[in-house]
CSV table of C-alpha atoms in Angstrom, one decimal:
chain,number,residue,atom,x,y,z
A,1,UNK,CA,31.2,57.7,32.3
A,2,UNK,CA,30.6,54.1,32.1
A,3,UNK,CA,30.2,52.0,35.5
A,4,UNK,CA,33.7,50.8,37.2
A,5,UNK,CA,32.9,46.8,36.5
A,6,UNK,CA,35.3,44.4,37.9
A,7,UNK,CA,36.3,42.2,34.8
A,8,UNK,CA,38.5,40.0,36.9
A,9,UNK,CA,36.9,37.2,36.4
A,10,UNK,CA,36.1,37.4,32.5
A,11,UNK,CA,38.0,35.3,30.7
A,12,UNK,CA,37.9,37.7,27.6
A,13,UNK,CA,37.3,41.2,26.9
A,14,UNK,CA,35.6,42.2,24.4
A,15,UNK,CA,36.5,45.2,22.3
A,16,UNK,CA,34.4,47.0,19.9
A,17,UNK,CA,36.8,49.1,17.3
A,18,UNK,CA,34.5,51.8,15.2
A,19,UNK,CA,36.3,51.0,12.0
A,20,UNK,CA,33.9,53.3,9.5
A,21,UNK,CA,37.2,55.0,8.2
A,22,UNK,CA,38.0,52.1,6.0
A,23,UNK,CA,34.7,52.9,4.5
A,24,UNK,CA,36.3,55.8,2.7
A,25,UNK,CA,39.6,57.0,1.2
A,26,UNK,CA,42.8,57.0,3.4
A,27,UNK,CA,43.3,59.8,6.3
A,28,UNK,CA,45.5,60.4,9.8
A,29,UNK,CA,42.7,58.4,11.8
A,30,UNK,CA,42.2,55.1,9.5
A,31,UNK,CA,46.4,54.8,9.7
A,32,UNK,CA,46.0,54.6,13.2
A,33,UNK,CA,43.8,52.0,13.4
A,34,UNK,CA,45.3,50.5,11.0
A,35,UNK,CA,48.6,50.5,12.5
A,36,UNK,CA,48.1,49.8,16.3
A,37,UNK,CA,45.4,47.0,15.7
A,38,UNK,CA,47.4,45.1,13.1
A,39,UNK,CA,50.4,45.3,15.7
A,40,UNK,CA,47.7,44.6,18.7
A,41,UNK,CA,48.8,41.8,20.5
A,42,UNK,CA,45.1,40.4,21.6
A,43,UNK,CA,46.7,37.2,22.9
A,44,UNK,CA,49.3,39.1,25.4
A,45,UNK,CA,46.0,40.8,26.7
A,46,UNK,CA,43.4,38.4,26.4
A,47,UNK,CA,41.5,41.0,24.1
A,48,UNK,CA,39.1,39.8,22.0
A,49,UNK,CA,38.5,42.3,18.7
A,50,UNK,CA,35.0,43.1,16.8
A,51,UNK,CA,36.0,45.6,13.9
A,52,UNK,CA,32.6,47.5,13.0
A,53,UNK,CA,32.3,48.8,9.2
A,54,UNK,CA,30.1,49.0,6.2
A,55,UNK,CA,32.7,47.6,3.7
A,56,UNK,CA,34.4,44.6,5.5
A,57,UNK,CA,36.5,43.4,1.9
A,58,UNK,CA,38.4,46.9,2.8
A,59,UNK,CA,39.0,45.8,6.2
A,60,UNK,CA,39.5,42.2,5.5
A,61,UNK,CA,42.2,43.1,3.0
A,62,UNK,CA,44.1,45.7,5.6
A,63,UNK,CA,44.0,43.2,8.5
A,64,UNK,CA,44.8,40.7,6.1
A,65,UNK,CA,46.0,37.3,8.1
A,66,UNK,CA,46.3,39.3,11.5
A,67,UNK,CA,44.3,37.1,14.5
A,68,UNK,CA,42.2,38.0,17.1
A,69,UNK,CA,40.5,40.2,14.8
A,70,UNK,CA,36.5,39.6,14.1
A,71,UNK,CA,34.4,41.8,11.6
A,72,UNK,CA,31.4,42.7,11.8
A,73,UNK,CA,29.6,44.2,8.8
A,74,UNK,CA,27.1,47.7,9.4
A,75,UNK,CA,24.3,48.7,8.0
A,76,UNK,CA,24.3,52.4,8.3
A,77,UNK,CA,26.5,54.7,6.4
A,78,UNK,CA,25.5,58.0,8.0
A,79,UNK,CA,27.5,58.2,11.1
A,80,UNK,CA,24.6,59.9,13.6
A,81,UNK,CA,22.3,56.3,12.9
A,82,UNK,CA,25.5,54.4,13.5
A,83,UNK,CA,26.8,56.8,16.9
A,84,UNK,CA,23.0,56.6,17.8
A,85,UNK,CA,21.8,53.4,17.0
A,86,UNK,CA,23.6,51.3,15.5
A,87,UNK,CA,26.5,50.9,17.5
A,88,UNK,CA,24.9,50.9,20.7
A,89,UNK,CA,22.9,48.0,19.9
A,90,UNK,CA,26.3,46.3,18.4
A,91,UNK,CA,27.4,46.9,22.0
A,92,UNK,CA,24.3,45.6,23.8
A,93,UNK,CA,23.5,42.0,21.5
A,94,UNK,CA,27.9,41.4,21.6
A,95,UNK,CA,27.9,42.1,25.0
A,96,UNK,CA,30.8,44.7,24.3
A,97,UNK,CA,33.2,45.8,27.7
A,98,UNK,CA,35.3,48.0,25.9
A,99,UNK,CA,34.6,50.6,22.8
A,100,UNK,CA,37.0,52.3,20.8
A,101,UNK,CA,36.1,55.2,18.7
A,102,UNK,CA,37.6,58.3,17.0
A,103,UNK,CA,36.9,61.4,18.1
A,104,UNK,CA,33.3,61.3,18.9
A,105,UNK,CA,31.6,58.4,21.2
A,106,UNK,CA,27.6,57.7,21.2
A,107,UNK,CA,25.2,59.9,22.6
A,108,UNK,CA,23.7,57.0,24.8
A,109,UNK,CA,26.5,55.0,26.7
A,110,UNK,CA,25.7,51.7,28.3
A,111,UNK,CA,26.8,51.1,31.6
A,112,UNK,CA,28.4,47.7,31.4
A,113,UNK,CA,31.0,48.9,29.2
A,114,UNK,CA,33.6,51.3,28.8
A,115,UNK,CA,34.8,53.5,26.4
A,116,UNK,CA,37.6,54.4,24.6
A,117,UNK,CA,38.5,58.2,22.1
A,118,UNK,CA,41.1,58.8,20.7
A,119,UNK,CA,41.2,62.3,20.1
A,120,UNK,CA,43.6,63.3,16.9
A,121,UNK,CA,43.7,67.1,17.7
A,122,UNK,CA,41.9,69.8,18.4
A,123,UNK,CA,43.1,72.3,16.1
A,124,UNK,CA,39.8,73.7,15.4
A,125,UNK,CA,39.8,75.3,18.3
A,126,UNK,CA,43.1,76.8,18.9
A,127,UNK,CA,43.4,78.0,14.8
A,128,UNK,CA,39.6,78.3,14.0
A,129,UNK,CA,39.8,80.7,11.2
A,130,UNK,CA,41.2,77.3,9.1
A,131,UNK,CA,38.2,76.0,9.6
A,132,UNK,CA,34.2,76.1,8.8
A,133,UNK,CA,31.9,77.9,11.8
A,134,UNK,CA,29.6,75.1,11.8
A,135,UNK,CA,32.6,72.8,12.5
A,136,UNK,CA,33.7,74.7,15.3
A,137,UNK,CA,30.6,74.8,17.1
A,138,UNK,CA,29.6,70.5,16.5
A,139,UNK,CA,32.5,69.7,17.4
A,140,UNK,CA,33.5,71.8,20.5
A,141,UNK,CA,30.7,70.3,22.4
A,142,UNK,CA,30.6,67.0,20.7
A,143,UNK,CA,34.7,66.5,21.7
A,144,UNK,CA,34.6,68.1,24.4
A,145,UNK,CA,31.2,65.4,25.6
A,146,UNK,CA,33.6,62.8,24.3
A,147,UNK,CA,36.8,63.3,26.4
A,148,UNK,CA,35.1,63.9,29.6
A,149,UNK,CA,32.9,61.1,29.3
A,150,UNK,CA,35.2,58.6,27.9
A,151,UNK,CA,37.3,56.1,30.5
A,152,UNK,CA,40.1,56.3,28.3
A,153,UNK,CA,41.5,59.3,26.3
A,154,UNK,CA,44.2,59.2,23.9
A,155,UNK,CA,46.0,60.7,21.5
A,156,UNK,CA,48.8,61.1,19.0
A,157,UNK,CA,51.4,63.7,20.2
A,158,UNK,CA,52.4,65.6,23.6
A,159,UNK,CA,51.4,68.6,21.5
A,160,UNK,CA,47.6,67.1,20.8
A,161,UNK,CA,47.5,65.9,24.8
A,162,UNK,CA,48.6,69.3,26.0
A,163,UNK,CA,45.8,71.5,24.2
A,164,UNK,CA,43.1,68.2,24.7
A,165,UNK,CA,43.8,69.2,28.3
A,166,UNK,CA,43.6,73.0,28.3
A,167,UNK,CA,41.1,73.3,25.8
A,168,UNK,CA,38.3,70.7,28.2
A,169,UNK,CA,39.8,71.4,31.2
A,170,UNK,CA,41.1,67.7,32.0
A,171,UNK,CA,43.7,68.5,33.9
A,172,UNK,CA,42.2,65.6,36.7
A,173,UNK,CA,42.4,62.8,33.7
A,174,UNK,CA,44.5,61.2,32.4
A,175,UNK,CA,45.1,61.5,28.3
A,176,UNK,CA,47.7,59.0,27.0
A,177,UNK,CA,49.7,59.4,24.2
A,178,UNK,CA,49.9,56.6,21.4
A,179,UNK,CA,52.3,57.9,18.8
A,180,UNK,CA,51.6,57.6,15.5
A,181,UNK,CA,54.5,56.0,14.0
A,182,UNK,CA,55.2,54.6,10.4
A,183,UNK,CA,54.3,51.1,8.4
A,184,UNK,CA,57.2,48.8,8.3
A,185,UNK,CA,57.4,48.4,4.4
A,186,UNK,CA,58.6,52.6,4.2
A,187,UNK,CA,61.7,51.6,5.6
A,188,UNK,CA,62.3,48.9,2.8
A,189,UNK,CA,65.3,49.6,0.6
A,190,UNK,CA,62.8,50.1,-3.0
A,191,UNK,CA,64.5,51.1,-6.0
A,192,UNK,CA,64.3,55.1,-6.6
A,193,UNK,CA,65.2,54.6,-10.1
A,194,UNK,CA,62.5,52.3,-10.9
A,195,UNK,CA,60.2,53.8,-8.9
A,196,UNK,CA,60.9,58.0,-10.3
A,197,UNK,CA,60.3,55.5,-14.4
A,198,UNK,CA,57.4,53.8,-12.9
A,199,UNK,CA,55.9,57.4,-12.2
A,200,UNK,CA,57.6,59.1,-16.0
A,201,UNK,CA,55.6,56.4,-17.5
A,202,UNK,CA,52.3,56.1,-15.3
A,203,UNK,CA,51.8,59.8,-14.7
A,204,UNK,CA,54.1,61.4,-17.3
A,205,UNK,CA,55.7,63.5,-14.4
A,206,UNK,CA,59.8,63.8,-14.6
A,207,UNK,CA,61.2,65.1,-12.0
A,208,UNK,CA,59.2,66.8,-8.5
A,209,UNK,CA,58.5,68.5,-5.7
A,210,UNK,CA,55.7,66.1,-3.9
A,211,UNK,CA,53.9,67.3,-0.9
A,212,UNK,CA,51.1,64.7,0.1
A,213,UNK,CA,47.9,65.8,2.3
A,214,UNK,CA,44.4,67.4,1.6
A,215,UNK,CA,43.9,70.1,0.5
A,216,UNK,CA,42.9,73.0,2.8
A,217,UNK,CA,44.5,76.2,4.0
A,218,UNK,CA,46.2,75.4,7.0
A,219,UNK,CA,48.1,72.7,4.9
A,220,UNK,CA,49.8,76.0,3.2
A,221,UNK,CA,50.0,74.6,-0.5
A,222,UNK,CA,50.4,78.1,-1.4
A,223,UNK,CA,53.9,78.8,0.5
A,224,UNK,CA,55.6,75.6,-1.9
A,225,UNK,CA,53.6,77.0,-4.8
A,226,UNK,CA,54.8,80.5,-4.3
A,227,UNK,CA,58.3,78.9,-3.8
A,228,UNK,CA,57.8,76.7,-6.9
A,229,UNK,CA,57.1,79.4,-9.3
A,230,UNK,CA,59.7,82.6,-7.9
A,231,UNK,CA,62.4,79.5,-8.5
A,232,UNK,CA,61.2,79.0,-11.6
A,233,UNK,CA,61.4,75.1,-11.1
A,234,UNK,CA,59.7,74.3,-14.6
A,235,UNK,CA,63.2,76.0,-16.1
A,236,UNK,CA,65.1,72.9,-14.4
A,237,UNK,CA,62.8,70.1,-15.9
A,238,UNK,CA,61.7,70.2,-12.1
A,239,UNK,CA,57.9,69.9,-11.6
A,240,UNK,CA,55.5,70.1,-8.9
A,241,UNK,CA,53.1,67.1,-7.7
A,242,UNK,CA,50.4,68.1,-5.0
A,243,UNK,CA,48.8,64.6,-3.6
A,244,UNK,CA,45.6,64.6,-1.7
A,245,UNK,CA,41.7,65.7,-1.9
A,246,UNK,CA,40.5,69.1,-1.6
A,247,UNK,CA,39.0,69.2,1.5
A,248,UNK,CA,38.4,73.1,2.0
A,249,UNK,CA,37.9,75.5,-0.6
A,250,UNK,CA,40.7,77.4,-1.0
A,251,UNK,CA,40.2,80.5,-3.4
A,252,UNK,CA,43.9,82.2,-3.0
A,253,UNK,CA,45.2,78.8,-4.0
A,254,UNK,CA,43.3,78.4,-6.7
A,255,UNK,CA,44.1,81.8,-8.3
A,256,UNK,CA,47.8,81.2,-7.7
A,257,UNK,CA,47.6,77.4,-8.8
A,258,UNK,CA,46.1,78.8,-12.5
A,259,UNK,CA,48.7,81.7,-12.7
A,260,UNK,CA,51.5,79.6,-12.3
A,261,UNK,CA,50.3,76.7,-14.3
A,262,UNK,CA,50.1,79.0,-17.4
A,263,UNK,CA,53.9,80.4,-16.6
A,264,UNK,CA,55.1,76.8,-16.4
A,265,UNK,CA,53.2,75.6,-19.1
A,266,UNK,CA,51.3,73.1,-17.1
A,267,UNK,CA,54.1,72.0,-15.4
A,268,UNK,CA,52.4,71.3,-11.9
A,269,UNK,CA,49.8,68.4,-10.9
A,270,UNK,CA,46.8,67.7,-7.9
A,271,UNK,CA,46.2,63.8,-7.9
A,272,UNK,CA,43.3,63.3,-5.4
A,273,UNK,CA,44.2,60.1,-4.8
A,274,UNK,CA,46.4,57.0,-6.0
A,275,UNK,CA,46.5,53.6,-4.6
A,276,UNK,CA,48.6,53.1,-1.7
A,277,UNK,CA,51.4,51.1,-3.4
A,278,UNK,CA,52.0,53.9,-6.4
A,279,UNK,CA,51.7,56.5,-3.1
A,280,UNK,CA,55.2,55.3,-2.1
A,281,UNK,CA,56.5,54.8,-5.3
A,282,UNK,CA,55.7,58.7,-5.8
A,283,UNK,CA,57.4,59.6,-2.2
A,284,UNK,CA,60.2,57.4,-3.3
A,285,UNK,CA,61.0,58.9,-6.6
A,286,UNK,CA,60.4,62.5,-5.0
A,287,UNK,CA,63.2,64.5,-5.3
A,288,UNK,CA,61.8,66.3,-2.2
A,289,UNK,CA,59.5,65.7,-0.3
A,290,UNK,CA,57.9,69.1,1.5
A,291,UNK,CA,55.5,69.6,4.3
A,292,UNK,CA,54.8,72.9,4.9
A,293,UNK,CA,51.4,72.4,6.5
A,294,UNK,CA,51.0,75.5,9.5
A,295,UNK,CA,49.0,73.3,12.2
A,296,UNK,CA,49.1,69.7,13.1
A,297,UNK,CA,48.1,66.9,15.7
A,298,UNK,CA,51.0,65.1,14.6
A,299,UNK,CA,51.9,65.2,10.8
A,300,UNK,CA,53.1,61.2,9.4
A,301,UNK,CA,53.9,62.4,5.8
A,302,UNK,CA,56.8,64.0,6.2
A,303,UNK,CA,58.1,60.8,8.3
A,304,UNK,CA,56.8,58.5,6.0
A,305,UNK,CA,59.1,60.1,3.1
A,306,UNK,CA,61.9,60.2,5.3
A,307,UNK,CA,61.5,56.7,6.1
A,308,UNK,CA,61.8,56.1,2.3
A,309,UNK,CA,64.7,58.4,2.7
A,310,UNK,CA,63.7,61.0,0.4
A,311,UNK,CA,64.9,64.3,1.3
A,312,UNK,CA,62.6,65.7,3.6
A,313,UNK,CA,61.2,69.6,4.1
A,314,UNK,CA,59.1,69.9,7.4
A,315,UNK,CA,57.4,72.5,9.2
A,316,UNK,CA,58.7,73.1,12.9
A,317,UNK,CA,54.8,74.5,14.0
A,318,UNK,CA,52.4,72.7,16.9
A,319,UNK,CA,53.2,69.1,16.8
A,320,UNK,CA,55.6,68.9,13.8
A,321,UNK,CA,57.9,70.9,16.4
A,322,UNK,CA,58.6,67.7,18.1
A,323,UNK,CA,60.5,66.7,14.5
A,324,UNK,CA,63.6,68.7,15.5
A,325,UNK,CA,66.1,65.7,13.3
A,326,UNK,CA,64.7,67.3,10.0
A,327,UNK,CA,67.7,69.7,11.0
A,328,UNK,CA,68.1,72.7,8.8
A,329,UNK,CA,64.7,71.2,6.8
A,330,UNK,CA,62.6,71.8,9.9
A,331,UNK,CA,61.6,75.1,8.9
A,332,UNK,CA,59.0,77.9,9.7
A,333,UNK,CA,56.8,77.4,7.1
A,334,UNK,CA,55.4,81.0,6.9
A,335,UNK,CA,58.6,82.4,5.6
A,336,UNK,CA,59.1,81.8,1.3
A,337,UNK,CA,62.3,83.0,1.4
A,338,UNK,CA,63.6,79.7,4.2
A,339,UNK,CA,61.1,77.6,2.1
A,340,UNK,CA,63.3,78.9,-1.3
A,341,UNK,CA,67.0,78.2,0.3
A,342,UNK,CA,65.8,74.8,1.8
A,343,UNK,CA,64.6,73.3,-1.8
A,344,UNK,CA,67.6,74.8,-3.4
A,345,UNK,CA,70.5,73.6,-0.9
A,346,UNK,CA,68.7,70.2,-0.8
A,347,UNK,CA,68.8,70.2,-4.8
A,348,UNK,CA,72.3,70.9,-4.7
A,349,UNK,CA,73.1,68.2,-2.6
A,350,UNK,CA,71.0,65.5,-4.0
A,351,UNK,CA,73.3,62.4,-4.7
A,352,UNK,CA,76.0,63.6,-2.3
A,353,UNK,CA,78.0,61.4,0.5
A,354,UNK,CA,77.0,63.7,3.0
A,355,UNK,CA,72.9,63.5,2.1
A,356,UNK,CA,72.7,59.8,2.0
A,357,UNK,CA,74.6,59.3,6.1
A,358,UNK,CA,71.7,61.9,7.0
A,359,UNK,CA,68.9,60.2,5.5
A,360,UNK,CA,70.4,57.1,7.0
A,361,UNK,CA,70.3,58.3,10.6
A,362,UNK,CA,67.3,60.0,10.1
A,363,UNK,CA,65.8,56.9,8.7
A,364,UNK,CA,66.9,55.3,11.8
A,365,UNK,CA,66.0,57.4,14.2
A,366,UNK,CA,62.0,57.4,12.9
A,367,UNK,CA,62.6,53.6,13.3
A,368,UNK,CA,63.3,53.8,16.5
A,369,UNK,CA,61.2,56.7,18.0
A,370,UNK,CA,58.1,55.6,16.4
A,371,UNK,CA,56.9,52.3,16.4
A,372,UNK,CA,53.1,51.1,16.2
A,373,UNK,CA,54.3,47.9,18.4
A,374,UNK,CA,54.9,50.5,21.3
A,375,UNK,CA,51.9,52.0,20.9
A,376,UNK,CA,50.1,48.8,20.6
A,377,UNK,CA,51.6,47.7,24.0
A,378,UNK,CA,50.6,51.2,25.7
A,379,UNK,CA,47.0,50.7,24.4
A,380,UNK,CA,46.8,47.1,25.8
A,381,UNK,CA,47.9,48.0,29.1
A,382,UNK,CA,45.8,50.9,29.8
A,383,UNK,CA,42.6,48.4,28.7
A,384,UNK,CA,43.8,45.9,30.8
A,385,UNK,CA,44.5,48.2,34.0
A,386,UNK,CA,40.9,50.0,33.6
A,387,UNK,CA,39.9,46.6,33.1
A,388,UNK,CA,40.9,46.1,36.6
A,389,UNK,CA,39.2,48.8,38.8
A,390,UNK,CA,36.4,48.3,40.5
C-alpha cells in the first residue's frame, strides 16, 4: 500500500486517471470514467486531473470543454508496458499523489502516491463457467493484488461491493460504492418517430426487439432469440436487432441465430457497433428494449433505454436485482415462457395511457437514483479525506 503522506500543505493534488479505454470501442468501464470525471468537480477539491491515453482526439472530444482536465498522450498500446512501465514513470516525472485505474494497478507502486481501483465486478469468480480458464486464474490474483493494495477501492453496485469483499477477504477495508448512473441527454424528450425512420432508412430495420451488450453467454442472447422465434415475431413485421461485439464464442447461439434466421427469412440483425448518437436513436425507436443478461456488476443498458422511455425488459439476477421499478419487466431471465408473456403484454400495451405514466415515473426515478454528479462528489471526498491522513 502506498505510504500515509500528509498532503496538507499541497496546494494541489495531482491525479493520474488510466484513460486507455478511450483507446478502444465503448464498454461499462470507459462510461464510468467518462461520466464521473466530466461531472468531477476539480475546483470544489482542489484536484488537479492528468488523463493518460494513446488516442488523446478520443479523449479530447469526450471531455470536450470540461476544465481541470489535462491529457497526456502514451506511447504504449499493450497494457503490461503501460501497468509496468509506462505509467509508473508518468507517476514519478508528474509527481503524481493520487492514481486512478480500472481494475488492475501496477506491479511496482511508488510510495509517494496513492492509489485508486475501481473494481467493476467480479463475476468471474462467482459464475466462472461464463468465462475463459486463463481469465480466471490472471485475474483472481491480479484483482485480488489490486484491492488489497489499493488505498481506495470502489465500485459500482452494493451487489459488486458485497462479493469484492467476500471473494478477497476485505472485510477490514473499506470499498465504496460510486453508482453508475446515466448521461444527461437519455433523458431528453427525442422524437421516437423520427428516430424508428431514421433507423427504416439507415439500417432498413422496421420495427424491433433491441437488446444492446456484447456478445457472450452470460448475456443470454439465446433466451430473447428463443423467445423471438417460438412468437414468431417476423409474422408481426416485428424484427430483432442484437447490438454489441462478440466477445465470447458462443456456439449454441450461433446454431440457434442461423436456424431462426432462415425461418424468418433474415428477419434478425448483430451490428457490432454504431456511433453513439445512432446508438440512442436505435434505443429510442425500440419498441422494446430487453436485457436478459444472467450476471452483472451493475447493468446501464437497460436504464439507459428506460431513460429514453422505451419499454424496458430486465433481468432481476446479481446486481440487476437492485432494479426492482422495472415492475412486472424485472424478470428471471432463465425462464422463456416469463420472457414470452413480458414481450407480448408490453406489445399490447404500447401507445396506451397507462404505459406512458410508467415510463414517466420510471424515467424519473433513474433521474433521481442515479446521478454521476453524486458519484462525482463521493469520489472527491474520499480523495480528499485519504488525502488527509497521515
Amino acid at each position: 500500500m502506498g505510504q500515509k503522506i500528509s498532503l496538507k500543505e499541497k496546494k494541489d493534488i495531482k491525479l493520474l486517471v488510466d484513460g486507455h479505454v478511450f483507446d478502444g470501442f465503448h464498454q461499462g468501464s470507459r462510461t464510468f470514467l467518462k461520466g464521473i470525471y466530466s461531472n468531477f468537480d476539480a475546483e470544489k477539491y482542489n484536484i488537479r486531473i492528468f488523463f493518460a491515453a494513446n488516442n488523446l482526439d478520443n479523449l479530447k472530444k469526450e471531455f470536450k470543454g470540461k476544465k481541470g482536465i489535462e491529457f497526456v498522450k502514451l506511447k504504449f498500446t499493450n497494457k503490461y508496458l503501460r501497468l509496468a512501465y509506462e505509467i509508473p514513470s508518468l507517476i514519478q516525472k508528474l509527481n503524481i499523489d493520487f492514481a486512478h485505474f480500472n481494475y488492475f494497478l501496477p506491479l511496482v507502486l511508488n510510495k509517494h502516491c496513492k492509489y485508486i481501483v475501481t473494481i467493476h465486478d467480479v463475476l468471474f469468480l462467482d459464475f466462472p463457467q461464463f468465462f475463459p480458464k486463463t481469465y480466471y486464474l490472471k485475474n483472481k490474483w491480479l484483482f485480488g493484488w489490486a484491492a488489497k493494495k489499493a488505498d481506495l477501492v470502489n465500485t459500482v453496485s452494493e451487489y459488486s461491493k458485497s462479493r469484492i469483499v467476500e471473494n478477497f477477504k476485505l472485510e477490514k477495508k473499506a470499498v465504496t460504492v460510486l453508482p453508475n448512473a446515466i448521461e444527461e441527454d437519455f433523458f431528453l424528450n427525442n422524437d421516437k418517430g423520427l428516430d424508428q425512420k431514421y433507423i427504416q432508412n439507415k439500417y432498413g430495420i422496421p420495427d424491433f426487439l433491441l437488446y444492446v451488450s456484447r456478445i457472450e453467454p452470460r448475456k443470454n442472447h439465446i433466451v430473447l432469440l428463443k423467445a423471438f422465434h417460438q412468437l414468431k415475431l417476423w409474422e408481426k413485421g416485428i424484427e430483432l436487432v442484437f447490438l454489441g461485439k462478440k466477445a465470447i464464442d458462443d456456439k449454441e447461439l450461433d446454431r440457434y441465430f442461423e436456424l431462426v434466421q432462415r425461418e424468418s427469412g433474415n428477419r434478425i440483425h448483430h451490428l457490432e457497433i454504431v456511433d453513439w448518437s445512432d446508438l440512442k436513436r436505435f434505443y429510442n425507436a425500440a419498441l422494446i428494449s430487453c436485457y436478459p443478461s444472467l450476471c452483472e456488476g451493475f447493468g446501464i443498458p437497460p436504464l439507459e433505454s428506460a431513460a429514453l422511455k422505451t419499454p424496458t425488459i430486465c433481468s432481476n439476477q446479481t446486481a440487476m436485482n437492485e432494479f426492482s421499478f422495472f415492475g412486472k419487466n424485472h424478470i428471471d431471465p432463465q425462464d422463456i415462457k416469463t420472457m414470452k408473456d413480458a414481450i407480448l403484454q408490453t406489445l399490447e400495451n404500447v401507445g396506451s395511457p397507462g404505459l406512458e405514466t410508467h415510463l414517466e415515473d420510471l424515467r424519473s426515478t433513474i433521474k433521481r437514483k442515479y446521478n454521476w454528479s453524486i458519484s462525482a462528489d463521493i469520489l472527491g471526498k474520499s480523495i480528499k479525506m485519504e488525502a488527509l491522513k497521515k
